Structure formats: C-alpha cells, structure tokens
GROMACS .gro file of C-alpha atoms in nm:
model
  194
    1PRO     CA    1   1.901  -1.188  -0.711
    2CYS     CA    2   1.568  -1.219  -0.538
    3VAL     CA    3   1.569  -1.142  -0.166
    4PHE     CA    4   1.293  -1.286   0.051
    5VAL     CA    5   1.205  -1.125   0.381
    6ARG     CA    6   1.397  -1.260   0.681
    7PRO     CA    7   1.211  -1.388   0.989
    8ALA     CA    8   1.372  -1.126   1.215
    9PHE     CA    9   1.251  -0.851   0.987
   10ILE     CA   10   0.901  -0.995   0.975
   11LEU     CA   11   0.892  -1.013   1.354
   12LEU     CA   12   1.007  -0.653   1.389
   13SER     CA   13   0.757  -0.537   1.129
   14GLY     CA   14   0.483  -0.732   1.305
   15ILE     CA   15   0.560  -0.566   1.637
   16LEU     CA   16   0.549  -0.224   1.473
   17LEU     CA   17   0.221  -0.304   1.300
   18LEU     CA   18   0.074  -0.431   1.625
   19ALA     CA   19   0.175  -0.111   1.799
   20ALA     CA   20   0.021   0.096   1.522
   21GLY     CA   21  -0.299  -0.108   1.530
   22CYS     CA   22  -0.337  -0.071   1.905
   23ALA     CA   23  -0.281   0.304   1.906
   24SER     CA   24  -0.587   0.526   1.931
   25PRO     CA   25  -0.671   0.653   1.580
   26PRO     CA   26  -0.639   1.033   1.550
   27GLY     CA   27  -0.968   1.198   1.471
   28PRO     CA   28  -1.281   1.032   1.330
   29ARG     CA   29  -1.282   0.685   1.179
   30LEU     CA   30  -1.153   0.664   0.821
   31ARG     CA   31  -1.435   0.644   0.567
   32THR     CA   32  -1.406   0.353   0.327
   33VAL     CA   33  -1.558   0.339  -0.020
   34GLU     CA   34  -1.909   0.202  -0.047
   35HIS     CA   35  -1.815  -0.113  -0.235
   36VAL     CA   36  -1.514  -0.295  -0.379
   37ASP     CA   37  -1.566  -0.549  -0.656
   38LEU     CA   38  -1.302  -0.799  -0.548
   39ASP     CA   39  -1.267  -0.961  -0.889
   40ARG     CA   40  -1.197  -0.622  -1.049
   41TYR     CA   41  -0.961  -0.529  -0.767
   42MET     CA   42  -0.739  -0.833  -0.814
   43GLY     CA   43  -0.424  -0.816  -1.022
   44ASP     CA   44  -0.124  -0.585  -1.031
   45TRP     CA   45  -0.109  -0.237  -0.880
   46PHE     CA   46   0.188  -0.001  -0.913
   47VAL     CA   47   0.256   0.182  -0.585
   48VAL     CA   48   0.292   0.539  -0.711
   49ALA     CA   49   0.300   0.706  -0.368
   50ASN     CA   50   0.293   0.621   0.001
   51ILE     CA   51   0.381   0.735   0.350
   52PRO     CA   52   0.722   0.565   0.386
   53THR     CA   53   0.674   0.436   0.740
   54LEU     CA   54   0.772   0.071   0.698
   55SER     CA   55   1.147   0.015   0.660
   56ALA     CA   56   1.084  -0.234   0.379
   57GLU     CA   57   0.940   0.048   0.168
   58LYS     CA   58   1.213   0.306   0.222
   59GLY     CA   59   1.453   0.361  -0.065
   60VAL     CA   60   1.277   0.121  -0.300
   61VAL     CA   61   1.173   0.169  -0.662
   62GLY     CA   62   0.938  -0.015  -0.894
   63SER     CA   63   0.702  -0.118  -0.615
   64ILE     CA   64   0.418  -0.347  -0.721
   65GLU     CA   65   0.145  -0.514  -0.518
   66ARG     CA   66  -0.020  -0.822  -0.662
   67TYR     CA   67  -0.355  -0.951  -0.539
   68ALA     CA   68  -0.506  -1.293  -0.610
   69ARG     CA   69  -0.820  -1.461  -0.476
   70ARG     CA   70  -0.778  -1.781  -0.275
   71THR     CA   71  -1.012  -2.078  -0.284
   72ASP     CA   72  -1.074  -2.035   0.091
   73GLY     CA   73  -1.210  -1.683   0.036
   74GLY     CA   74  -0.892  -1.505   0.139
   75ILE     CA   75  -0.655  -1.300  -0.072
   76ASP     CA   76  -0.287  -1.357  -0.143
   77ILE     CA   77  -0.073  -1.043  -0.155
   78VAL     CA   78   0.278  -1.023  -0.301
   79PHE     CA   79   0.477  -0.700  -0.268
   80GLU     CA   80   0.778  -0.661  -0.499
   81ALA     CA   81   1.031  -0.380  -0.527
   82TYR     CA   82   1.394  -0.302  -0.605
   83ASP     CA   83   1.643  -0.152  -0.363
   84GLN     CA   84   1.753   0.202  -0.466
   85SER     CA   85   1.745   0.135  -0.843
   86PHE     CA   86   1.600  -0.103  -1.098
   87LEU     CA   87   1.937  -0.280  -1.091
   88GLY     CA   88   1.920  -0.318  -0.712
   89LYS     CA   89   1.821  -0.622  -0.510
   90HIS     CA   90   1.479  -0.759  -0.590
   91LYS     CA   91   1.270  -0.770  -0.272
   92VAL     CA   92   0.966  -0.991  -0.232
   93PHE     CA   93   0.726  -0.989   0.064
   94LYS     CA   94   0.420  -1.209   0.094
   95ALA     CA   95   0.105  -1.165   0.300
   96HIS     CA   96  -0.243  -1.310   0.338
   97ALA     CA   97  -0.559  -1.098   0.363
   98TRP     CA   98  -0.918  -1.154   0.476
   99VAL     CA   99  -1.219  -0.940   0.398
  100VAL     CA  100  -1.365  -0.817   0.728
  101ASP     CA  101  -1.660  -0.614   0.600
  102LYS     CA  102  -1.833  -0.852   0.356
  103LYS     CA  103  -2.096  -0.592   0.265
  104SER     CA  104  -1.853  -0.334   0.125
  105ASN     CA  105  -1.540  -0.553   0.076
  106ALA     CA  106  -1.349  -0.234   0.160
  107GLU     CA  107  -1.213  -0.340   0.498
  108TRP     CA  108  -0.953  -0.615   0.515
  109LYS     CA  109  -0.708  -0.757   0.764
  110VAL     CA  110  -0.361  -0.835   0.631
  111GLN     CA  111  -0.125  -1.080   0.800
  112PHE     CA  112   0.250  -1.075   0.742
  113ILE     CA  113   0.322  -1.309   1.031
  114TRP     CA  114   0.091  -1.506   1.258
  115PRO     CA  115  -0.097  -1.395   1.464
  116ILE     CA  116  -0.068  -1.022   1.387
  117ARG     CA  117  -0.322  -0.874   1.146
  118PHE     CA  118  -0.297  -0.525   1.004
  119ALA     CA  119  -0.602  -0.313   0.910
  120TYR     CA  120  -0.627  -0.242   0.538
  121LEU     CA  121  -0.896   0.008   0.435
  122THR     CA  122  -0.985   0.105   0.079
  123ILE     CA  123  -1.060   0.475   0.130
  124ASP     CA  124  -1.066   0.592  -0.233
  125LEU     CA  125  -1.120   0.404  -0.558
  126ASP     CA  126  -1.159   0.502  -0.920
  127PRO     CA  127  -1.496   0.387  -1.063
  128ASP     CA  128  -1.307   0.215  -1.344
  129TYR     CA  129  -1.050   0.063  -1.104
  130ARG     CA  130  -0.763   0.260  -1.259
  131TRP     CA  131  -0.632   0.368  -0.917
  132THR     CA  132  -0.698   0.304  -0.549
  133VAL     CA  133  -0.597   0.441  -0.208
  134VAL     CA  134  -0.540   0.219   0.094
  135GLY     CA  135  -0.525   0.362   0.444
  136HIS     CA  136  -0.486   0.254   0.807
  137PRO     CA  137  -0.686   0.381   1.109
  138SER     CA  138  -0.371   0.530   1.265
  139ARG     CA  139  -0.316   0.744   0.952
  140LYS     CA  140   0.052   0.651   0.973
  141TYR     CA  141   0.023   0.435   0.663
  142LEU     CA  142  -0.109   0.514   0.317
  143TRP     CA  143  -0.064   0.369  -0.031
  144ILE     CA  144  -0.174   0.528  -0.359
  145MET     CA  145  -0.173   0.265  -0.632
  146SER     CA  146  -0.245   0.268  -1.003
  147ARG     CA  147  -0.290   0.016  -1.281
  148THR     CA  148  -0.034   0.220  -1.475
  149LYS     CA  149   0.312   0.340  -1.369
  150THR     CA  150   0.207   0.704  -1.342
  151LEU     CA  151  -0.098   0.912  -1.253
  152ASP     CA  152  -0.172   1.242  -1.424
  153ASP     CA  153  -0.116   1.537  -1.192
  154PRO     CA  154  -0.481   1.656  -1.170
  155THR     CA  155  -0.586   1.305  -1.060
  156TYR     CA  156  -0.300   1.280  -0.813
  157GLN     CA  157  -0.369   1.623  -0.661
  158ALA     CA  158  -0.739   1.542  -0.627
  159ILE     CA  159  -0.648   1.221  -0.443
  160LEU     CA  160  -0.419   1.414  -0.207
  161LYS     CA  161  -0.700   1.659  -0.136
  162ARG     CA  162  -0.940   1.380  -0.043
  163CYS     CA  163  -0.673   1.218   0.175
  164ALA     CA  164  -0.635   1.551   0.358
  165GLU     CA  165  -1.012   1.562   0.410
  166GLN     CA  166  -0.980   1.223   0.582
  167GLY     CA  167  -0.720   1.359   0.824
  168TYR     CA  168  -0.398   1.265   0.643
  169ASP     CA  169  -0.106   1.508   0.616
  170PRO     CA  170  -0.032   1.532   0.240
  171GLY     CA  171   0.318   1.655   0.326
  172LEU     CA  172   0.404   1.305   0.448
  173ILE     CA  173   0.303   1.136   0.122
  174ARG     CA  174   0.592   1.063  -0.115
  175LYS     CA  175   0.585   0.959  -0.479
  176LEU     CA  176   0.766   0.635  -0.560
  177PRO     CA  177   0.961   0.597  -0.886
  178GLN     CA  178   0.817   0.352  -1.134
  179THR     CA  179   1.042   0.453  -1.423
  180GLU     CA  180   1.417   0.508  -1.459
  181ALA     CA  181   1.358   0.879  -1.523
  182GLN     CA  182   1.198   0.920  -1.180
  183VAL     CA  183   1.474   0.752  -0.977
  184GLY     CA  184   1.721   1.045  -0.958
  185GLU     CA  185   1.468   1.292  -0.820
  186TYR     CA  186   1.338   1.034  -0.574
  187LEU     CA  187   1.683   0.958  -0.434
  188ARG     CA  188   1.762   1.329  -0.413
  189LEU     CA  189   1.451   1.385  -0.201
  190GLN     CA  190   1.536   1.080   0.015
  191GLY     CA  191   1.880   1.226   0.082
  192SER     CA  192   1.745   1.569   0.173
  193GLU     CA  193   1.517   1.414   0.438
  194ARG     CA  194   1.797   1.233   0.625
   0.00000   0.00000   0.00000
C-alpha cells in the first residue's frame, strides 16, 4: 500500500526545518557548484547516502527523489521509499522547489508545507550528472544521490572527503540500501545506533 504523508507529520517536519533554517550555520557558507543544468538535473536520483536527520528518512530503503520542471518555472519533487524493507510500506512525500540563484541554478528553496521553505544547495556534482550532493547551511542535512543504485567506493570516498572539506562530519553520513543485499547490513547498523 502507498502511504502519503499525514498533515501532522508535515507540520512537525516544517517546524523542524524552520528551526534548522533559522539556526546560525556553523563555519563558513557552504560552497555550491558553479552551475547546474536544470534540464540535465531533472529525473530520478537514487539516494545512496544521507545524514538521517528527518524522521521520514530513518529506517527506509530504496529511496528515490524525482525532479520535474513546472511550467511556472518551479520544480516538482517526489520522494519515495519503503519502510524497513522492499516489502514494507511505500512512502511518498511531495514538495515544490524554486531556484533562488538563477545564475548558478545551484541554490533552491524547497517547500513541504506553506509557508516554510527549506534551503537546498547543490554542493557537488559530477560533470556527467551521474551523481550529486545536496547540502543545507546548517550542515545537519546532506543527501548523496546517484543515477544508479550504487556508487563505486573510490567515487564515494572522494565525495566524503569533499564534504568534510565543506565542514561536514563524514561520520554522520550513512549509506542507504538500494538493493536487497544491502538491507541486512543497513538494519544492523541502525540497531547498533539506538
């Protein structure tokens, strides 16, 4: 069954996002990439790793973010995932984004519920758009996404290194399972952190 986000959850998430957005960012401002080609950026991205801060992202597998251009210039975002296993509940969350920095297209605002908008910064991007990294000024949120379900380890480690150079703690970043084979190890690590 498909489970859509409940209003109470959206409200709680919005309050948390607002609090994160109002907090003073630690250290210097995050550096975004020089330019994002929005047409190339659209489509499906597998979330291969993140900082599991939002409750909606904890204990999920098979996370995908889908981006689509809107006729009004905005961007529709759909986040899908399964709870605990690929046989778990199918979660779907929808959001709307606006490009803030029209020169680089690397700085967006994302809205889950009116009127709260969440900063979305593209801080790393493969030249061929095979993977991307999205951050937040607070450094409490981070998403590493790929066009494929896995990233090779040298690429992944290089991304972690660049995230650390931007002030992120790589120890907080967790891989998310995109295949059945990855689920057991992921759940084992989730259990050890409780």
